[in-house]
Amino acid sequence: MTWSARLAELGIELPGVAAPLAAYVPAVRSGAHVYTSGQLPFVDGKLAATGKVGAEISPEEAKQYARTSALNALAAVHALVGIDNVVRVVKVVGFVASAEGFTGQPAVVNGASELLGEVFGESGIHARSAVGVAELPIGSPVEVELIVEVK
């Protein structure tokens, strides 16, 4: 089964690629890898939420935003090389805008990791970092970037 067929089976449609907010591109290929820029939880061109996790944003909401951010990262990969050319997910980096004392970053970034597992199965198992930060661009609660190996 192709990855595009798997997405269809799951009822997941890749969104359009989010427009960069500054001087960068959504994804770059170097050899057999694609590196995405950090992706925010944009839905239909609008940021889904603003605020810090553990204050204005619940961890459960943030987990969904991490999933959306990972979906946006997959859209950037697809636009560059085609989703069916993904061999495996190598690494995920998730940033969580965290209220003081919030330490649940790994559970939030699971939203991205679980999506990748649903889509890619064993090929979606990856190395990962989940980092708490004071602020993210335009007030986003989460940001996700991917490194994927491609054909």
C-alpha positions as a printed Julia matrix, in Angstrom:
151×3 Matrix{Float64}:
  0.0    0.0    0.0
  1.27   3.49  -0.8
  1.4    6.21   1.83
 -1.14   8.25  -0.13
 -3.5    5.23  -0.08
 -2.9    4.85   3.66
 -3.79   8.52   4.2
 -6.99   8.01   2.19
 -7.8    4.87   4.22
 -7.43   6.9    7.41
 -9.58   9.71   6.0
 -6.68  12.15   6.26
 -6.25  14.77   3.59
 -2.96  16.66   3.39
 -3.55  20.42   3.63
 -1.94  22.98   1.39
  1.55  24.02   2.41
  1.54  26.85   4.94
  3.15  30.01   3.62
  6.47  30.8    5.34
  6.32  33.61   7.92
  9.84  34.87   7.12
 12.86  34.22   4.87
 12.87  30.41   4.57
 11.24  27.59   2.6
  8.87  24.96   4.01
 11.2   22.03   3.25
 14.62  21.27   1.76
 15.99  18.03   0.34
 19.62  17.14   0.99
 20.63  13.76  -0.39
 18.2   11.12   0.83
 16.63  13.34   3.51
 14.0   16.06   3.62
 14.17  18.57   6.45
 11.06  20.6    7.15
 11.0   24.02   8.66
  9.08  24.25  11.91
  5.37  23.97  11.17
  2.64  25.6   13.24
 -0.94  24.38  13.67
 -2.41  26.3   10.74
 -5.87  25.25   9.59
 -7.19  26.85   6.39
 -4.45  29.48   6.56
 -5.19  30.53  10.14
 -3.39  29.66  13.36
 -5.68  27.28  15.27
 -4.91  28.81  18.68
 -2.55  31.03  20.6
 -1.3   30.74  24.16
  0.87  28.72  26.45
  0.29  25.09  27.26
 -0.57  24.68  30.92
 -2.24  28.11  31.01
 -4.53  29.14  28.12
 -4.13  25.84  26.26
 -4.78  22.44  27.85
 -2.31  19.62  27.24
 -5.05  17.69  25.4
 -5.7   20.63  23.06
 -1.97  21.08  22.52
 -1.62  17.4   21.58
 -4.17  17.97  18.79
 -2.27  21.08  17.66
  0.94  19.03  17.52
 -0.89  16.54  15.3
 -2.03  19.38  13.03
  1.51  20.76  12.91
  2.87  17.33  11.91
  0.23  17.1    9.2
  1.4   20.48   7.91
  4.99  19.2    7.94
  3.9   16.17   5.88
  2.25  18.55   3.43
  5.6   20.33   3.01
  7.32  16.98   2.39
  4.63  15.99  -0.11
  4.9   19.28  -2.0
  8.66  18.84  -2.34
  9.09  15.12  -3.14
  5.69  13.39  -2.97
  4.47  11.55   0.12
  4.88   8.16  -1.57
  8.63   8.73  -1.77
  9.0    8.71   2.02
 11.06   5.74   3.19
 10.85   6.47   6.91
 10.5    9.21   9.49
 13.92   9.77  11.03
 13.37  12.5   13.63
 10.68  14.73  15.06
 11.4   17.91  17.0
  8.48  19.42  18.88
  8.5   22.78  20.61
  5.84  23.55  23.2
  5.17  27.1   24.42
  4.98  26.25  28.09
  3.52  28.03  31.08
  5.85  28.19  34.07
  6.02  24.79  35.74
  4.51  22.86  32.81
  6.56  19.71  32.21
  4.25  17.65  29.99
  5.99  18.41  26.68
  6.5   14.73  25.75
  2.76  13.99  25.99
  1.97  17.04  23.84
  4.43  16.05  21.12
  2.9   12.57  21.13
  0.19  14.15  18.97
  2.75  14.39  16.16
  4.38  11.03  16.86
  1.08   9.16  17.0
 -0.04  10.63  13.67
  3.21   9.51  12.05
  2.73   6.03  13.48
 -0.82   5.86  12.13
  0.3    6.84   8.66
  3.67   5.12   8.31
  3.45   2.19  10.76
  6.92   0.8   11.55
  8.42   3.35   9.15
  7.0    6.1   11.34
  8.99   5.12  14.44
 11.5    7.92  14.97
 13.97   9.67  17.25
 12.47  12.72  18.94
 12.98  15.8   21.04
 10.17  17.55  22.96
 11.29  20.98  24.1
  9.54  23.48  26.33
 10.05  27.11  25.31
  8.88  30.5   26.56
  7.43  31.72  23.25
  6.83  30.52  19.7
  6.2   32.52  16.52
  2.92  34.49  16.43
  1.91  33.07  19.8
  1.56  29.46  18.62
  1.29  26.84  21.36
  3.32  24.26  19.4
  5.74  23.89  16.5
  6.86  20.65  14.86
  9.66  19.86  12.42
 10.49  16.59  10.7
 13.44  14.84   9.11
 12.38  12.08   6.73
 14.36   9.71   4.56
 13.17   9.59   0.94
 13.77   7.52  -2.18
